[in-house]
Amino acid sequence: MLDNFGREITYMRMSVTELCNLRCRYCMPEDGVCKKAHEQMLTEDEMINAVRAASSLGVKKLRITGGEPLVKKNIVSICARSAAVNGINEVCLTTNGTLLPKLAKPLKDAGVKRLNISLDTLSEEKYRYISRVGELKDALTGIETALETGFEKIKLNAVLIGGFNDCEISELAALTKKWPVDVRFIELMPMYDSGDFGSEAFIPYTVVTDRLPELTEQNADGGVARLYRLPDAKGNIGLISPVSAHFCAQCSRIRLTADGKIKPCLHSGAEYSVKGLDLEGMRTQFERAILAKPKWHGELDAVNRSHAGRNMNEIGG
Ligand code: SAM
Ligand code: SF4
């Protein structure tokens, strides 16, 4: 379906939980989330109906996200049933990777084709700092298990944070020489409660091209990242700039939160609920949400924070 600005909506990001086994400082508060009542959250059947409704309007690609999707007990079933929905060509998943040693194979068998795995640092100490509670070795073991499992594509995502990991840009980028993965640097977005970071933390993607003059530009792959490559690398470097050079004109996305709210735009407070609705009711809500997509998300910086009204773990990124 086309929105009011002629953009075709073909991609849904569906969050299956707000809960997480980490507490990344840019994503959620230290004391975790105020757990919503079970009845407020979508059931598995409602999630699958929502995928059907979105697919009937032209969504072809589904990304399962969270919170941490792998803490959800029925995650394998959600993925398998989503992958079986008519019209869904591709089910991908975004994870912090720590639970992949147990779940990589069942997820692949369920039809998940591609994984994005978050990895902001290669320092044990910094990993503990940024995630508040996590261990780097768990994420690295998860990445290695995913590589052995044979997914179609694995991308490692690092949020670029000035004064934290900008000194590791070369090391993180060099992972594309060690492994057949893409490494993507994503600009830090000023969410509602990610108050740990001052304006110095918000650095533009151009820092990466400045630090790595040996990068050569690659053709875009239809995604939102600008693509580059290091000499002799097995994968690309992707730069994603929601803040310094937004890509709203190419937006093909719609988001569904774990409590059943369709978000026409990541950074807008507008939400359309599908909780408790049947397939037809959900379809109508998706139509409304797609027609309500704004032209762009508005200015974002340390002062002009996101209007999402939620932290990232309550949206899914
Ligand atoms: N738990 C999974 C993970 O960490 O990959 C999936 C959910 S997480 C909310 C999805 C993505 O959002 C992750 O890549 C994470 O780094 C990113 N993210 C969270 N907060 C962000 C922020 N303030 N700015 C930019 N990216 C953010
Ligand atoms: Fe959890 Fe992912 Fe948010 Fe980190 S970024 S706290 S792993 S949901």
mmCIF file of C-alpha atoms in Angstrom, residues 88-228:
data_model
loop_
_atom_site.group_PDB
_atom_site.id
_atom_site.type_symbol
_atom_site.label_atom_id
_atom_site.label_comp_id
_atom_site.label_asym_id
_atom_site.label_seq_id
_atom_site.Cartn_x
_atom_site.Cartn_y
_atom_site.Cartn_z
ATOM 1 C CA ILE A 88 5.754 -12.781 3.695
ATOM 2 C CA ASN A 89 8.936 -13.439 1.712
ATOM 3 C CA GLU A 90 11.456 -12.870 4.411
ATOM 4 C CA VAL A 91 11.534 -13.121 8.202
ATOM 5 C CA CYS A 92 14.560 -11.510 9.848
ATOM 6 C CA LEU A 93 15.344 -10.981 13.505
ATOM 7 C CA THR A 94 17.278 -8.421 15.545
ATOM 8 C CA THR A 95 18.919 -9.670 18.733
ATOM 9 C CA ASN A 96 21.665 -8.891 21.223
ATOM 10 C CA GLY A 97 22.940 -12.378 20.412
ATOM 11 C CA THR A 98 23.469 -13.619 23.957
ATOM 12 C CA LEU A 99 20.856 -16.389 23.701
ATOM 13 C CA LEU A 100 21.806 -17.536 20.200
ATOM 14 C CA PRO A 101 23.912 -20.494 21.373
ATOM 15 C CA LYS A 102 20.649 -22.222 22.314
ATOM 16 C CA LEU A 103 18.306 -20.666 19.745
ATOM 17 C CA ALA A 104 20.192 -20.107 16.477
ATOM 18 C CA LYS A 105 19.389 -23.538 15.007
ATOM 19 C CA PRO A 106 15.676 -23.622 16.021
ATOM 20 C CA LEU A 107 15.262 -20.093 14.607
ATOM 21 C CA LYS A 108 16.869 -21.031 11.311
ATOM 22 C CA ASP A 109 14.699 -24.146 11.135
ATOM 23 C CA ALA A 110 11.659 -21.926 11.812
ATOM 24 C CA GLY A 111 12.427 -19.911 8.673
ATOM 25 C CA VAL A 112 14.435 -16.936 9.964
ATOM 26 C CA LYS A 113 16.756 -16.037 7.093
ATOM 27 C CA ARG A 114 18.747 -13.083 8.345
ATOM 28 C CA LEU A 115 20.012 -11.890 11.704
ATOM 29 C CA ASN A 116 21.066 -8.476 12.902
ATOM 30 C CA ILE A 117 23.150 -8.807 16.054
ATOM 31 C CA SER A 118 23.973 -5.809 18.233
ATOM 32 C CA LEU A 119 27.623 -5.341 19.184
ATOM 33 C CA ASP A 120 28.714 -1.871 20.295
ATOM 34 C CA THR A 121 32.190 -2.645 21.595
ATOM 35 C CA LEU A 122 34.917 -5.285 21.673
ATOM 36 C CA SER A 123 36.030 -4.363 25.177
ATOM 37 C CA GLU A 124 34.737 -6.549 28.013
ATOM 38 C CA GLU A 125 34.711 -3.621 30.399
ATOM 39 C CA LYS A 126 32.861 -1.312 28.012
ATOM 40 C CA TYR A 127 30.350 -4.031 27.134
ATOM 41 C CA ARG A 128 29.564 -4.365 30.853
ATOM 42 C CA TYR A 129 29.229 -0.579 31.076
ATOM 43 C CA ILE A 130 26.961 -0.029 28.068
ATOM 44 C CA SER A 131 24.717 -3.053 28.670
ATOM 45 C CA ARG A 132 24.827 -2.549 32.453
ATOM 46 C CA VAL A 133 24.527 -6.300 33.054
ATOM 47 C CA GLY A 134 25.898 -8.173 30.013
ATOM 48 C CA GLU A 135 29.105 -10.037 29.220
ATOM 49 C CA LEU A 136 30.903 -9.565 25.893
ATOM 50 C CA LYS A 137 31.821 -13.264 25.685
ATOM 51 C CA ASP A 138 28.125 -14.219 25.591
ATOM 52 C CA ALA A 139 27.479 -11.945 22.593
ATOM 53 C CA LEU A 140 30.616 -13.194 20.796
ATOM 54 C CA THR A 141 29.681 -16.837 21.395
ATOM 55 C CA GLY A 142 26.227 -16.033 20.013
ATOM 56 C CA ILE A 143 27.721 -14.475 16.876
ATOM 57 C CA GLU A 144 30.016 -17.466 16.335
ATOM 58 C CA THR A 145 27.094 -19.890 16.772
ATOM 59 C CA ALA A 146 25.029 -17.895 14.263
ATOM 60 C CA LEU A 147 27.911 -18.012 11.765
ATOM 61 C CA GLU A 148 28.164 -21.805 12.141
ATOM 62 C CA THR A 149 24.387 -22.171 11.740
ATOM 63 C CA GLY A 150 24.463 -20.783 8.218
ATOM 64 C CA PHE A 151 21.995 -17.877 8.038
ATOM 65 C CA GLU A 152 21.706 -16.151 4.646
ATOM 66 C CA LYS A 153 23.081 -12.938 6.062
ATOM 67 C CA ILE A 154 24.409 -11.691 9.397
ATOM 68 C CA LYS A 155 24.834 -8.007 10.162
ATOM 69 C CA LEU A 156 26.474 -6.643 13.301
ATOM 70 C CA ASN A 157 25.013 -3.346 14.502
ATOM 71 C CA ALA A 158 26.988 -0.840 16.563
ATOM 72 C CA VAL A 159 25.419 2.348 17.871
ATOM 73 C CA LEU A 160 27.982 5.136 17.346
ATOM 74 C CA ILE A 161 28.598 6.892 20.650
ATOM 75 C CA GLY A 162 31.116 9.736 20.903
ATOM 76 C CA GLY A 163 33.558 9.229 23.785
ATOM 77 C CA PHE A 164 32.545 5.587 24.114
ATOM 78 C CA ASN A 165 33.185 3.528 20.972
ATOM 79 C CA ASP A 166 34.362 6.050 18.368
ATOM 80 C CA CYS A 167 37.914 4.937 19.274
ATOM 81 C CA GLU A 168 36.930 1.373 18.241
ATOM 82 C CA ILE A 169 35.634 2.165 14.733
ATOM 83 C CA SER A 170 38.639 0.462 13.069
ATOM 84 C CA GLU A 171 38.445 -2.648 15.252
ATOM 85 C CA LEU A 172 34.709 -3.046 14.763
ATOM 86 C CA ALA A 173 34.996 -2.451 11.001
ATOM 87 C CA ALA A 174 37.813 -5.048 10.833
ATOM 88 C CA LEU A 175 35.295 -7.732 11.836
ATOM 89 C CA THR A 176 34.246 -7.663 8.157
ATOM 90 C CA LYS A 177 37.695 -9.120 7.366
ATOM 91 C CA LYS A 178 37.520 -11.788 10.055
ATOM 92 C CA TRP A 179 33.942 -12.942 9.422
ATOM 93 C CA PRO A 180 31.495 -12.901 6.448
ATOM 94 C CA VAL A 181 29.352 -10.233 8.072
ATOM 95 C CA ASP A 182 28.345 -6.640 7.417
ATOM 96 C CA VAL A 183 29.161 -4.191 10.219
ATOM 97 C CA ARG A 184 26.783 -1.258 10.479
ATOM 98 C CA PHE A 185 27.283 1.920 12.448
ATOM 99 C CA ILE A 186 24.028 3.545 13.524
ATOM 100 C CA GLU A 187 23.797 7.110 14.783
ATOM 101 C CA LEU A 188 22.620 7.370 18.369
ATOM 102 C CA MET A 189 19.005 8.523 18.471
ATOM 103 C CA PRO A 190 17.927 10.798 21.327
ATOM 104 C CA MET A 191 15.129 8.759 22.834
ATOM 105 C CA TYR A 192 12.792 9.770 25.592
ATOM 106 C CA ASP A 193 14.784 8.397 28.540
ATOM 107 C CA SER A 194 18.301 7.750 27.202
ATOM 108 C CA GLY A 195 19.543 10.603 29.340
ATOM 109 C CA ASP A 196 22.951 9.065 30.036
ATOM 110 C CA PHE A 197 24.369 10.829 27.008
ATOM 111 C CA GLY A 198 25.206 14.502 26.490
ATOM 112 C CA SER A 199 25.506 16.266 23.133
ATOM 113 C CA GLU A 200 29.115 15.004 22.686
ATOM 114 C CA ALA A 201 27.728 11.464 22.367
ATOM 115 C CA PHE A 202 25.760 12.301 19.194
ATOM 116 C CA ILE A 203 28.349 11.979 16.437
ATOM 117 C CA PRO A 204 27.542 11.873 12.709
ATOM 118 C CA TYR A 205 28.163 8.850 10.492
ATOM 119 C CA THR A 206 30.824 10.827 8.593
ATOM 120 C CA VAL A 207 33.173 10.152 11.536
ATOM 121 C CA VAL A 208 33.457 6.598 10.170
ATOM 122 C CA THR A 209 34.437 7.628 6.635
ATOM 123 C CA ASP A 210 36.882 10.177 8.100
ATOM 124 C CA ARG A 211 38.533 7.493 10.257
ATOM 125 C CA LEU A 212 38.645 4.877 7.488
ATOM 126 C CA PRO A 213 39.911 6.567 4.291
ATOM 127 C CA GLU A 214 40.549 3.127 2.742
ATOM 128 C CA LEU A 215 36.775 2.514 2.476
ATOM 129 C CA THR A 216 35.405 2.272 -1.052
ATOM 130 C CA GLU A 217 31.781 3.060 -1.806
ATOM 131 C CA GLN A 218 29.486 0.158 -2.780
ATOM 132 C CA ASN A 219 26.123 0.096 -4.545
ATOM 133 C CA ALA A 220 23.142 0.364 -2.191
ATOM 134 C CA ASP A 221 21.234 -2.893 -1.549
ATOM 135 C CA GLY A 222 17.774 -1.358 -1.211
ATOM 136 C CA GLY A 223 18.210 -0.763 2.533
ATOM 137 C CA VAL A 224 18.719 2.509 4.371
ATOM 138 C CA ALA A 225 22.465 2.116 4.917
ATOM 139 C CA ARG A 226 25.155 3.796 2.820
ATOM 140 C CA LEU A 227 27.485 0.939 1.930
ATOM 141 C CA TYR A 228 31.288 0.836 1.879
#
